[in-house]
Tab-separated table of C-alpha atoms and ligand atoms in Angstrom:
chain	number	residue	atom	x	y	z
V	520	UNK	CA	0.000	0.000	0.000
V	521	UNK	CA	2.974	2.290	0.536
V	522	UNK	CA	2.964	3.400	-3.083
V	523	UNK	CA	1.636	6.312	-5.124
V	524	UNK	CA	-1.497	5.655	-7.060
V	525	UNK	CA	-1.584	2.825	-9.551
V	526	UNK	CA	1.933	1.592	-8.845
V	527	UNK	CA	0.511	-1.890	-8.730
V	528	UNK	CA	-0.850	-1.356	-12.223
V	529	UNK	CA	2.500	0.069	-13.262
V	530	UNK	CA	4.127	-3.280	-12.607
V	531	UNK	CA	1.557	-5.088	-14.713
V	532	UNK	CA	2.051	-2.932	-17.743
V	533	UNK	CA	4.926	-3.714	-20.040
V	534	UNK	CA	5.720	-0.420	-21.658
V	535	UNK	CA	8.842	1.088	-23.033
V	536	UNK	CA	9.825	4.254	-21.195
V	537	UNK	CA	10.381	7.629	-22.789
V	538	UNK	CA	13.903	8.622	-23.644
V	539	UNK	CA	14.354	11.005	-20.781
V	540	UNK	CA	13.101	8.452	-18.279
V	541	UNK	CA	15.565	5.931	-19.622
V	542	UNK	CA	18.330	8.464	-19.196
V	543	UNK	CA	17.206	9.317	-15.666
V	544	UNK	CA	17.063	5.617	-14.767
V	545	UNK	CA	20.641	5.158	-15.927
V	546	UNK	CA	21.836	8.117	-13.891
V	547	UNK	CA	24.006	6.336	-11.378
V	548	UNK	CA	25.600	4.010	-13.917
V	549	UNK	CA	26.452	6.937	-16.162
V	550	UNK	CA	27.726	9.099	-13.329
V	551	UNK	CA	30.712	10.509	-15.067
V	552	UNK	CA	29.315	11.003	-18.541
V	553	UNK	CA	25.775	12.239	-18.048
V	554	UNK	CA	25.083	15.844	-18.958
V	555	UNK	CA	21.941	17.759	-17.998
V	556	UNK	CA	20.901	18.133	-21.628
V	557	UNK	CA	20.794	14.336	-21.995
V	558	UNK	CA	17.818	14.200	-19.655
V	559	UNK	CA	16.003	17.373	-18.844
V	560	UNK	CA	13.287	18.497	-21.172
V	561	UNK	CA	14.533	16.196	-23.907
V	562	UNK	CA	11.859	16.010	-26.600
V	563	UNK	CA	10.653	12.463	-26.468
V	564	UNK	CA	10.616	10.476	-29.638
V	565	UNK	CA	7.231	8.797	-29.558
V	566	UNK	CA	7.665	5.516	-27.713
V	567	UNK	CA	4.633	3.317	-27.796
V	568	UNK	CA	2.477	2.488	-26.007
V	569	UNK	CA	2.120	5.919	-24.401
V	570	UNK	CA	2.011	5.707	-20.613
V	571	UNK	CA	-0.634	8.303	-19.735
V	572	UNK	CA	-2.246	6.682	-16.716
V	573	UNK	CA	-0.283	7.730	-13.631
V	574	UNK	CA	0.039	11.504	-13.862
V	575	UNK	CA	3.790	11.751	-14.258
V	576	UNK	CA	5.223	14.959	-15.700
V	577	UNK	CA	5.929	14.191	-19.353
V	578	UNK	CA	8.148	17.265	-19.690
V	579	UNK	CA	10.833	15.944	-17.387
V	580	UNK	CA	12.761	17.633	-14.584
V	581	UNK	CA	14.585	20.950	-14.501
V	582	UNK	CA	17.966	20.843	-16.226
V	583	UNK	CA	19.402	22.468	-13.122
V	584	UNK	CA	18.049	19.598	-11.019
V	585	UNK	CA	19.783	17.073	-13.260
V	586	UNK	CA	23.018	19.079	-13.163
V	587	UNK	CA	22.842	19.256	-9.352
V	588	UNK	CA	22.369	15.502	-9.102
V	589	UNK	CA	25.208	14.798	-11.492
V	590	UNK	CA	27.433	17.048	-9.443
V	591	UNK	CA	26.392	15.335	-6.209
V	592	UNK	CA	27.048	11.789	-7.359
V	593	UNK	CA	30.583	11.995	-6.032
V	594	UNK	CA	29.179	12.752	-2.587
V	595	UNK	CA	26.734	9.878	-2.255
V	596	UNK	CA	28.907	8.243	0.409
V	597	UNK	CA	27.776	11.054	2.730
V	598	UNK	CA	24.462	11.266	4.586
V	599	UNK	CA	22.286	14.077	3.219
V	600	UNK	CA	21.948	15.952	6.510
V	601	UNK	CA	23.183	19.363	5.325
V	602	UNK	CA	21.208	19.240	2.064
V	603	UNK	CA	18.032	18.171	3.909
V	604	UNK	CA	18.403	21.093	6.298
V	605	UNK	CA	18.906	23.469	3.358
V	606	UNK	CA	15.836	22.043	1.669
V	607	UNK	CA	13.683	22.491	4.766
V	608	UNK	CA	14.918	26.083	5.095
V	609	UNK	CA	14.159	26.823	1.465
V	610	UNK	CA	10.693	25.266	1.613
V	611	UNK	CA	9.951	27.141	4.841
V	612	UNK	CA	10.907	30.380	3.103
V	613	UNK	CA	8.741	29.554	0.082
V	614	UNK	CA	5.772	28.668	2.299
V	615	UNK	CA	6.427	31.588	4.644
V	616	UNK	CA	6.340	29.428	7.799
V	617	UNK	CA	9.010	28.533	10.388
V	618	UNK	CA	11.149	25.465	9.618
V	619	UNK	CA	9.480	23.456	12.394
V	620	UNK	CA	6.247	23.625	10.366
V	621	UNK	CA	7.770	21.521	7.532
V	622	UNK	CA	7.826	17.714	7.466
V	623	UNK	CA	9.849	16.120	4.641
V	624	UNK	CA	8.800	12.728	3.329
V	625	UNK	CA	9.491	10.043	0.753
V	626	UNK	CA	6.918	11.340	-1.736
V	627	UNK	CA	3.813	13.014	-0.384
V	628	UNK	CA	2.179	9.587	-0.394
V	629	UNK	CA	4.167	8.765	2.729
V	630	UNK	CA	2.580	11.743	4.507
V	631	UNK	CA	-0.893	10.574	3.466
V	632	UNK	CA	-0.168	7.091	4.790
V	633	UNK	CA	1.366	8.305	8.059
V	634	UNK	CA	-1.501	10.744	8.694
V	635	UNK	CA	-3.904	7.915	7.849
V	636	UNK	CA	-2.149	5.592	10.290
V	637	UNK	CA	-2.229	8.181	13.086
V	638	UNK	CA	-5.904	9.103	12.712
V	639	UNK	CA	-6.995	5.662	11.447
V	640	UNK	CA	-5.958	4.138	14.765
V	641	UNK	CA	-8.746	6.177	16.414
V	642	UNK	CA	-11.257	3.980	14.553
V	643	UNK	CA	-13.523	6.956	13.926
V	644	UNK	CA	-14.728	8.392	10.633
V	645	UNK	CA	-12.896	10.065	7.764
V	646	UNK	CA	-14.916	12.351	5.513
V	647	UNK	CA	-13.818	12.327	1.870
V	648	UNK	CA	-15.142	13.126	-1.596
V	649	UNK	CA	-15.973	10.380	-4.091
V	650	UNK	CA	-14.472	9.880	-6.586
V	651	UNK	CA	-11.231	11.051	-5.024
V	652	UNK	CA	-7.707	9.979	-4.184
V	653	UNK	CA	-7.799	7.045	-1.800
V	654	UNK	CA	-4.260	6.537	-0.465
V	655	UNK	CA	-5.030	7.912	3.021
V	656	UNK	CA	-8.550	6.538	3.115
V	657	UNK	CA	-7.446	2.998	2.285
V	658	UNK	CA	-5.024	2.834	5.207
V	659	UNK	CA	-7.589	4.255	7.621
V	660	UNK	CA	-10.125	1.665	6.517
V	661	UNK	CA	-7.622	-1.131	7.071
V	662	UNK	CA	-7.172	0.179	10.617
V	663	UNK	CA	-10.907	0.018	11.278
V	664	UNK	CA	-12.041	3.572	10.486
V	665	UNK	CA	-15.211	4.272	8.550
V	666	UNK	CA	-15.160	6.315	5.353
V	667	UNK	CA	-17.995	8.805	5.008
V	668	UNK	CA	-18.119	9.241	1.232
V	669	UNK	CA	-19.553	12.507	-0.043
V	670	UNK	CA	-20.409	12.690	-3.782
V	671	UNK	CA	-18.971	15.555	-5.842
V	672	UNK	CA	-21.348	18.361	-6.834
V	673	UNK	CA	-22.768	18.872	-10.335
V	674	UNK	CA	-19.529	20.528	-11.472
V	675	UNK	CA	-17.532	17.491	-10.242
V	676	UNK	CA	-16.043	19.592	-7.435
V	677	UNK	CA	-15.960	18.849	-3.707
V	678	UNK	CA	-19.403	19.509	-2.203
V	679	UNK	CA	-18.046	21.428	0.778
V	680	UNK	CA	-21.444	22.154	2.342
V	681	UNK	CA	-22.376	18.469	2.245
V	682	UNK	CA	-18.979	17.519	3.675
V	683	UNK	CA	-19.280	20.055	6.518
V	684	UNK	CA	-22.744	18.692	7.329
V	685	UNK	CA	-21.259	15.209	7.860
V	686	UNK	CA	-18.852	16.276	10.620
V	687	UNK	CA	-19.790	14.701	13.962
V	688	UNK	CA	-18.085	13.813	17.222
V	689	UNK	CA	-16.988	10.585	15.468
V	690	UNK	CA	-15.007	12.435	12.781
V	691	UNK	CA	-11.263	11.753	13.023
V	692	UNK	CA	-10.318	13.937	10.045
V	693	UNK	CA	-11.500	15.408	6.757
V	694	UNK	CA	-9.572	14.875	3.496
V	695	UNK	CA	-9.710	17.393	0.643
V	696	UNK	CA	-7.725	16.840	-2.560
V	697	UNK	CA	-7.341	20.195	-4.324
V	698	UNK	CA	-7.250	19.928	-7.323
V	699	UNK	CA	-9.164	16.704	-6.933
V	700	UNK	CA	-7.838	13.479	-8.417
V	701	UNK	CA	-9.379	12.157	-10.744
V	702	UNK	CA	-11.506	15.179	-11.747
V	703	UNK	CA	-8.780	17.863	-11.598
V	704	UNK	CA	-11.334	20.358	-10.264
V	705	UNK	CA	-10.462	23.111	-7.804
V	706	UNK	CA	-12.609	24.232	-4.893
V	707	UNK	CA	-13.598	27.868	-4.831
V	708	UNK	CA	-10.711	29.337	-2.800
V	709	UNK	CA	-12.788	31.514	-0.467
V	710	UNK	CA	-15.284	28.736	0.151
V	711	UNK	CA	-12.542	26.237	0.927
V	712	UNK	CA	-10.895	28.712	3.279
V	713	UNK	CA	-14.057	29.280	5.326
V	714	UNK	CA	-14.837	25.542	5.222
V	715	UNK	CA	-11.382	24.653	6.572
V	716	UNK	CA	-11.525	27.340	9.269
V	717	UNK	CA	-14.956	26.220	10.514
V	718	UNK	CA	-14.499	22.456	10.160
V	719	UNK	CA	-11.025	22.416	11.707
V	720	UNK	CA	-12.542	23.698	14.965
V	721	UNK	CA	-14.205	20.261	15.215
V	722	UNK	CA	-11.859	17.894	13.335
V	723	UNK	CA	-8.434	18.171	11.682
V	724	UNK	CA	-8.510	18.993	7.977
V	725	UNK	CA	-5.966	17.580	5.500
V	726	UNK	CA	-5.550	19.361	2.157
V	727	UNK	CA	-3.635	17.475	-0.551
V	728	UNK	CA	-2.141	20.015	-2.963
V	729	UNK	CA	-0.171	17.494	-5.061
V	730	UNK	CA	-1.345	19.099	-8.324
V	731	UNK	CA	-1.924	22.683	-7.228
V	732	UNK	CA	1.218	24.079	-8.836
V	733	UNK	CA	-0.066	22.851	-12.229
V	734	UNK	CA	-3.060	25.178	-11.876
V	735	UNK	CA	-3.448	28.687	-13.281
V	736	UNK	CA	-3.344	30.420	-9.894
V	737	UNK	CA	-1.383	28.627	-7.224
V	738	UNK	CA	-1.054	31.604	-4.886
V	739	UNK	CA	-4.800	32.270	-4.705
V	740	UNK	CA	-5.628	28.630	-4.005
V	741	UNK	CA	-3.018	27.304	-1.600
V	742	UNK	CA	-4.311	26.846	1.940
V	743	UNK	CA	-0.903	27.004	3.623
V	744	UNK	CA	-1.824	30.410	5.067
V	745	UNK	CA	-4.364	28.674	7.308
V	746	UNK	CA	-1.584	26.671	8.962
V	747	UNK	CA	0.257	29.875	9.742
V	748	UNK	CA	-2.901	31.350	11.255
V	749	UNK	CA	-3.025	28.410	13.675
V	750	UNK	CA	-5.926	26.387	12.229
V	751	UNK	CA	-5.778	22.611	12.541
V	752	UNK	CA	-4.936	22.100	8.878
V	753	UNK	CA	-2.165	20.059	7.253
V	754	UNK	CA	-1.224	20.715	3.619
V	755	UNK	CA	0.808	18.230	1.555
V	756	UNK	CA	2.896	18.922	-1.545
V	757	UNK	CA	5.085	16.846	-3.815
V	758	UNK	CA	8.036	17.158	-6.162
V	759	UNK	CA	6.532	14.303	-8.251
V	760	UNK	CA	4.187	16.374	-10.390
V	761	UNK	CA	5.053	19.892	-11.616
V	762	UNK	CA	8.755	19.394	-10.720
V	763	UNK	CA	8.981	16.138	-12.693
V	764	UNK	CA	10.870	14.237	-9.965
V	765	UNK	CA	8.466	11.327	-9.327
V	766	UNK	CA	11.293	8.793	-9.410
V	767	UNK	CA	13.144	10.501	-6.561
V	768	UNK	CA	10.257	10.375	-4.063
V	769	UNK	CA	10.315	13.777	-2.371
V	770	UNK	CA	7.277	15.328	-0.731
V	771	UNK	CA	6.453	17.411	2.312
V	772	UNK	CA	3.719	18.661	4.581
V	773	UNK	CA	3.115	22.041	6.181
V	774	UNK	CA	1.436	21.880	9.596
V	775	UNK	CA	1.808	22.804	13.244
V	776	UNK	CA	4.811	21.236	15.057
V	777	UNK	CA	2.308	19.273	17.205
V	778	UNK	CA	0.635	17.604	14.215
V	779	UNK	CA	4.024	17.087	12.571
V	780	UNK	CA	5.269	15.186	15.631
V	781	UNK	CA	2.233	12.851	15.504
V	782	UNK	CA	2.629	12.140	11.793
V	783	UNK	CA	6.422	11.817	11.976
V	784	UNK	CA	5.992	9.090	14.587
V	785	UNK	CA	4.325	6.975	11.873
V	786	UNK	CA	7.070	7.543	9.288
V	787	UNK	CA	10.292	5.706	8.642
V	788	UNK	CA	11.977	7.380	5.672
V	789	UNK	CA	13.692	10.613	4.662
V	790	UNK	CA	14.542	12.057	1.249
V	791	UNK	CA	17.932	10.896	-0.021
V	792	UNK	CA	20.834	13.032	-1.261
V	793	UNK	CA	19.748	12.991	-4.930
V	794	UNK	CA	16.194	13.921	-3.973
V	795	UNK	CA	17.329	16.739	-1.712
V	796	UNK	CA	19.728	18.345	-4.200
V	797	UNK	CA	17.296	17.949	-7.109
V	798	UNK	CA	14.445	19.485	-5.102
V	799	UNK	CA	16.671	22.380	-4.005
V	800	UNK	CA	17.771	23.112	-7.571
V	801	UNK	CA	14.187	22.816	-8.839
V	802	UNK	CA	12.928	25.341	-6.328
V	803	UNK	CA	15.547	27.820	-7.541
V	804	UNK	CA	14.636	27.273	-11.208
V	805	UNK	CA	11.613	29.576	-11.547
V	806	UNK	CA	11.861	29.596	-15.338
V	807	UNK	CA	11.437	25.820	-15.413
V	808	UNK	CA	8.326	26.024	-13.244
V	809	UNK	CA	6.607	28.670	-15.382
V	810	UNK	CA	7.597	26.918	-18.590
V	811	UNK	CA	6.325	23.527	-17.416
V	812	UNK	CA	3.066	24.993	-16.130
V	813	UNK	CA	2.521	26.646	-19.528
V	814	UNK	CA	3.230	23.383	-21.379
V	815	UNK	CA	0.809	21.461	-19.147
V	816	UNK	CA	-1.869	24.112	-19.656
V	817	UNK	CA	-1.366	24.055	-23.439
V	818	UNK	CA	-1.733	20.259	-23.438
V	819	UNK	CA	-4.823	20.408	-21.234
V	820	UNK	CA	-6.445	23.053	-23.445
V	821	UNK	CA	-5.646	21.091	-26.606
V	822	UNK	CA	-7.247	17.871	-25.307
V	823	UNK	CA	-10.246	19.760	-23.934
V	824	UNK	CA	-10.745	21.354	-27.360
V	825	UNK	CA	-10.802	17.952	-29.062
V	826	UNK	CA	-13.221	16.591	-26.457
V	827	UNK	CA	-15.561	19.526	-26.994
V	828	UNK	CA	-15.300	18.983	-30.730
V	829	UNK	CA	-16.291	15.355	-30.183
V	830	UNK	CA	-19.209	16.452	-27.988
V	831	UNK	CA	-17.779	14.778	-24.884
V	832	UNK	CA	-18.287	16.211	-21.404
V	833	UNK	CA	-15.137	16.983	-19.449
V	834	UNK	CA	-14.366	18.494	-16.081
V	835	UNK	CA	-12.631	21.875	-15.647
V	836	UNK	CA	-9.332	20.206	-14.777
V	837	UNK	CA	-6.526	22.376	-13.426
V	838	UNK	CA	-4.104	19.467	-13.014
V	839	UNK	CA	-1.714	17.626	-15.364
V	840	UNK	CA	-4.527	15.334	-16.476
V	841	UNK	CA	-7.992	15.574	-17.978
V	842	UNK	CA	-11.138	13.674	-17.005
V	843	UNK	CA	-13.889	13.102	-19.553
V	844	UNK	CA	-16.976	11.074	-20.282
V	845	UNK	CA	-16.359	8.407	-22.902
V	846	UNK	CA	-19.936	7.205	-23.305
V	847	UNK	CA	-18.876	3.566	-22.861
V	848	UNK	CA	-17.757	1.385	-19.934
V	849	UNK	CA	-14.235	2.421	-18.972
V	850	UNK	CA	-12.890	-1.118	-19.419
V	851	UNK	CA	-14.044	-1.055	-23.054
V	852	UNK	CA	-12.517	2.388	-23.580
V	853	UNK	CA	-9.252	1.295	-21.930
V	854	UNK	CA	-9.030	-1.621	-24.334
V	855	UNK	CA	-9.826	0.520	-27.363
V	856	UNK	CA	-7.127	3.015	-26.317
V	857	UNK	CA	-4.678	0.189	-25.657
V	858	UNK	CA	-5.266	-0.955	-29.230
V	859	UNK	CA	-4.251	2.550	-30.256
V	860	UNK	CA	-1.123	2.260	-28.079
V	861	UNK	CA	-2.305	4.554	-25.274
V	862	UNK	CA	-2.508	3.419	-21.635
V	863	UNK	CA	-5.165	5.390	-19.708
V	864	UNK	CA	-6.016	5.323	-15.996
V	865	UNK	CA	-8.053	2.779	-14.050
V	866	UNK	CA	-11.813	3.036	-13.376
V	867	UNK	CA	-12.965	5.621	-10.802
V	868	UNK	CA	-16.272	4.436	-9.349
V	869	UNK	CA	-18.984	5.598	-9.496
V	870	UNK	CA	-18.002	7.476	-12.702
V	871	UNK	CA	-17.531	4.266	-14.639
V	872	UNK	CA	-17.796	5.660	-18.162
V	873	UNK	CA	-15.285	8.449	-17.498
V	874	UNK	CA	-11.579	8.371	-18.249
V	875	UNK	CA	-8.563	10.073	-16.673
V	876	UNK	CA	-5.738	10.801	-19.093
V	877	UNK	CA	-2.372	12.378	-18.239
V	878	UNK	CA	-1.094	15.310	-20.332
V	879	UNK	CA	1.790	14.214	-22.550
V	880	UNK	CA	4.282	16.013	-24.755
V	881	UNK	CA	2.933	17.629	-27.973
V	882	UNK	CA	3.747	14.592	-30.154
V	883	UNK	CA	1.998	12.357	-27.630
V	884	UNK	CA	-1.028	14.650	-27.544
V	885	UNK	CA	-1.233	14.548	-31.336
V	886	UNK	CA	-1.244	10.735	-31.135
V	887	UNK	CA	-3.959	10.872	-28.441
V	888	UNK	CA	-6.062	13.193	-30.622
V	889	UNK	CA	-5.992	10.671	-33.467
V	890	UNK	CA	-6.932	7.855	-31.078
V	891	UNK	CA	-9.796	9.853	-29.517
V	892	UNK	CA	-11.205	10.811	-32.910
V	893	UNK	CA	-11.032	7.199	-34.081
V	894	UNK	CA	-12.705	5.758	-30.961
V	895	UNK	CA	-15.141	8.522	-30.023
V	896	UNK	CA	-15.615	10.360	-33.328
R	373	LIG	C1	-3.675	13.477	-5.227
R	373	LIG	C2	-2.380	12.776	-4.995
R	373	LIG	N1	-1.772	12.950	-3.814
R	373	LIG	C3	-0.609	12.347	-3.529
R	373	LIG	C4	0.006	11.519	-4.456
R	373	LIG	C5	1.277	10.847	-4.058
R	373	LIG	O1	2.312	11.177	-4.917
R	373	LIG	P1	3.827	11.185	-4.441
R	373	LIG	O2	3.957	10.149	-3.371
R	373	LIG	O3	4.589	10.857	-5.662
R	373	LIG	O4	4.099	12.558	-3.915
R	373	LIG	C6	-0.587	11.314	-5.711
R	373	LIG	C7	0.047	10.428	-6.717
R	373	LIG	O5	-0.371	10.223	-7.819
R	373	LIG	C8	-1.824	11.953	-5.992
R	373	LIG	O6	-2.442	11.796	-7.147
């Protein structure tokens, strides 16, 4: 269970990796010869089938992150203490909170699991939207907690009023994924803020911002400010999505030192040297961030345009994936796409004729367009 979404599926699928992923995978072996330009942002030659089911960043990491890792290879015999401290300091500065409000983790999935283990042990109730991301919920259920599932509203967004109405003395915590996975929808920022302030007086609120930096307006939508104001809110972030470092497993949470101590007690790992130096370099590379966000948005807009042309409903995704109604059972659509050499995501009950598809590079999107027109046209 200690895996990001669909990792089990990942193992089942025999697919050839993109060029840049191959290069990144060979990083250690090629320590002395690898140059940043061999990996970062390399335009992928189309390698089929396209792996568009697990929301990786098709545009690859920052060149500066690759250069920093290459440079650090000669220091891998050292523990990453100094680099981890630098990373915490830099994240604290970015989030505008003291360093003791930052908890580093091995991917943000580890935070979700540790939080789930801490609150799941109370055997109470977790309130969550459906369909939504289930990593925390699954672990809480295993520990004997009950999931109170609240359907999305008619715009496929969190129904915050309905969720607030479900809070009782039994509630252990409330999970909000913003943007939501699999719909990619954002909550209205002001509404989410008042929801979190009110609800967190009764039960802790967890806000998963894994995809928020892919959205058009990160600053207006992040809820980190609530942590600083002293509300019982934890916010998680990851370097796996917009920063293109999924393989390195670096994530973090922002919360009060008290909540951090509880969650840390359930954790066993720390980011490694490569993860720390790559994350540090990525944070400094503002150009990379803006450029990648623009590429993701262009891909999202292009697929949405084709879907509209085909008369297919889609959500207002702000993430690095789209979610749309296929008009057929998802298993049938998955198979049809597989025949066109495109791997799409798993079913998301109860939206069983909808499909989640990760944004790829332009050549991949062009291939997806042809497949969509053939199957849905
Ligand atoms: C909403 C959401 N949160 C958290 C994660 C965990 O990702 P990671 O452990 O790579 O940070 C994922 C992974 O796909 C996700 O979709």
